[in-house]
Amino acid sequence: MYTEIRDEDANLYVRACTRGHEGSLTTVHVSELEDVPDAITDMCMLDGRGMDSKRLTKRITEFVTHIGIEMRVAHGKRKIVRIVEYRYENECVFVTDLACYDNSTDKWSFPGKLSHHASRKIKKGNPIQHSLLKKHGFIELEGEEGGYEP
């Protein structure tokens, strides 16, 4: 667990995540979840090392920002209102909504499914939970695609 990523901390955090340190958790302030990989890239670029920003965004999406969680005030309390999965394909960041809270109805919807990449990681770490997610339809089947390109 790492405190909120801010400017000079970004490179340190990204280096840790891209060198096999799986299971990290941190916060970053952005307007919407779709901005997270670019925001972290921007912070990493501040040190002036001349990194390739597209390559860095790809690495951040693939190794750092697997899941995004948005919080907001709902019914007077701070709540999780959206959970997404990030993936990088064809030089673009894609965001798939996995769970969304509707404040007006006080209900959750589950519009998207976990990608094959996420499925493999979950299966490796916890085959029983993977079976449950698959049984309940939370994992993409071969050939399915989902998500949103910001």
Coordinates of C-alpha atoms in Angstrom, one line a residue:
M1 CA 0.0 0.0 0.0
Y2 CA 1.4 3.4 -1.0
T3 CA 0.0 6.8 0.0
E4 CA -1.3 9.1 -2.8
I5 CA 0.9 9.3 -5.8
R6 CA 2.2 12.8 -6.3
D7 CA 4.6 14.2 -8.8
E8 CA 8.1 13.0 -7.8
D9 CA 6.7 9.8 -6.1
A10 CA 5.3 8.5 -9.4
N11 CA 8.6 7.2 -10.9
L12 CA 9.4 5.3 -7.7
Y13 CA 6.0 3.7 -7.6
V14 CA 5.9 2.8 -11.3
R15 CA 9.4 1.3 -11.0
A16 CA 8.3 -0.9 -8.1
C17 CA 5.1 -2.0 -10.0
T18 CA 7.0 -2.8 -13.2
R19 CA 9.6 -4.9 -11.6
G20 CA 7.4 -7.7 -10.4
H21 CA 5.9 -6.1 -7.3
E22 CA 2.3 -7.2 -7.9
G23 CA -0.5 -6.4 -5.5
S24 CA 0.1 -2.7 -5.0
L25 CA -2.5 -0.2 -4.0
T26 CA -2.4 3.6 -4.1
T27 CA -4.5 6.6 -4.8
V28 CA -4.3 9.4 -7.4
H29 CA -6.5 12.4 -7.8
V30 CA -8.1 12.7 -11.3
S31 CA -11.4 14.0 -12.7
E32 CA -12.4 10.5 -13.9
L33 CA -11.0 7.0 -13.9
E34 CA -10.2 7.2 -17.7
D35 CA -7.5 9.8 -16.8
V36 CA -5.5 7.7 -14.4
P37 CA -2.8 6.2 -16.7
D38 CA -2.2 9.5 -18.4
A39 CA -2.0 11.4 -15.1
I40 CA 0.6 8.9 -13.7
T41 CA 2.5 9.2 -17.0
D42 CA 2.5 13.0 -16.8
M43 CA 3.8 12.9 -13.2
C44 CA 6.6 10.5 -14.3
M45 CA 7.6 12.8 -17.1
L46 CA 8.2 15.7 -14.7
D47 CA 11.7 14.6 -13.9
G48 CA 12.9 15.4 -17.4
R49 CA 14.6 12.1 -18.2
G50 CA 13.1 12.1 -21.7
M51 CA 11.1 8.9 -21.5
D52 CA 8.8 7.9 -24.4
S53 CA 5.4 8.9 -23.0
K54 CA 3.5 6.3 -25.2
R55 CA 5.7 3.5 -24.0
L56 CA 5.4 4.7 -20.4
T57 CA 1.6 4.9 -20.6
K58 CA 1.6 1.3 -22.0
R59 CA 3.7 0.1 -19.1
I60 CA 1.6 1.9 -16.5
T61 CA -1.6 0.5 -18.0
E62 CA -0.2 -3.1 -18.2
F63 CA 1.7 -3.2 -14.8
V64 CA 0.3 -0.4 -12.6
T65 CA -3.3 0.4 -13.2
H66 CA -5.1 -3.0 -13.4
I67 CA -8.2 -1.9 -11.5
G68 CA -9.6 1.6 -10.8
I69 CA -12.0 2.4 -8.0
E70 CA -13.9 5.7 -7.9
M71 CA -15.3 7.1 -4.7
R72 CA -17.9 9.9 -4.4
V73 CA -20.4 11.2 -1.8
A74 CA -23.7 9.3 -2.2
H75 CA -26.5 9.7 0.3
G76 CA -24.3 11.8 2.5
K77 CA -21.6 9.1 2.8
R78 CA -18.3 8.6 0.9
K79 CA -18.9 5.4 -1.1
I80 CA -17.3 3.4 -3.9
V81 CA -19.4 4.1 -6.9
R82 CA -17.4 2.6 -9.8
I83 CA -14.9 -0.2 -10.4
V84 CA -13.1 -0.5 -13.7
E85 CA -10.4 -2.6 -15.4
Y86 CA -7.7 -1.1 -17.5
R87 CA -6.1 -2.7 -20.5
Y88 CA -3.8 -1.5 -23.4
E89 CA -4.5 -2.6 -27.0
N90 CA -3.4 -1.1 -30.3
E91 CA -1.6 1.8 -28.6
C92 CA -4.8 2.8 -26.7
V93 CA -5.9 2.6 -23.1
F94 CA -9.3 0.9 -22.7
V95 CA -11.5 1.1 -19.6
T96 CA -14.1 -1.5 -18.9
D97 CA -16.8 -0.7 -16.3
L98 CA -17.1 -3.8 -14.0
A99 CA -19.4 -2.3 -11.4
C100 CA -21.3 0.9 -11.2
Y101 CA -23.4 2.3 -8.4
D102 CA -26.6 4.4 -9.3
N103 CA -27.2 6.9 -6.7
S104 CA -30.8 7.5 -7.8
T105 CA -31.8 3.9 -7.5
D106 CA -29.3 2.9 -4.7
K107 CA -28.5 -0.2 -6.9
W108 CA -25.3 -1.6 -8.4
S109 CA -25.0 -2.8 -12.1
F110 CA -22.3 -5.0 -13.5
P111 CA -22.0 -4.1 -17.1
G112 CA -18.6 -5.5 -18.0
K113 CA -16.6 -8.6 -17.5
L114 CA -13.0 -9.2 -16.5
S115 CA -10.6 -9.6 -19.4
H116 CA -8.7 -12.8 -20.2
H117 CA -5.5 -11.1 -18.8
A118 CA -7.2 -10.5 -15.4
S119 CA -8.8 -13.9 -15.5
R120 CA -5.4 -15.7 -15.9
K121 CA -4.0 -13.7 -12.9
I122 CA -7.0 -14.5 -10.7
K123 CA -7.0 -18.2 -11.7
K124 CA -3.3 -18.4 -10.9
G125 CA -3.7 -16.7 -7.5
N126 CA -7.1 -18.3 -6.4
P127 CA -8.6 -21.0 -8.6
I128 CA -11.7 -21.3 -6.4
Q129 CA -12.6 -17.6 -6.6
H130 CA -11.9 -17.7 -10.4
S131 CA -14.4 -20.6 -10.7
L132 CA -17.0 -18.5 -8.8
L133 CA -16.4 -15.4 -11.0
K134 CA -16.7 -17.5 -14.1
K135 CA -19.8 -19.3 -12.9
H136 CA -21.5 -16.0 -12.2
G137 CA -20.6 -14.5 -15.6
F138 CA -17.9 -12.0 -14.5
I139 CA -15.2 -13.2 -16.9
E140 CA -15.1 -12.7 -20.6
L141 CA -15.5 -15.7 -22.8
E142 CA -13.1 -16.3 -25.7
G143 CA -14.0 -13.9 -28.5
E144 CA -15.8 -11.4 -26.4
E145 CA -14.6 -7.8 -26.2
G146 CA -15.8 -5.0 -24.0
G147 CA -14.7 -1.6 -22.7
Y148 CA -14.5 2.0 -23.5
E149 CA -11.7 3.8 -25.3
P150 CA -11.3 7.3 -23.8

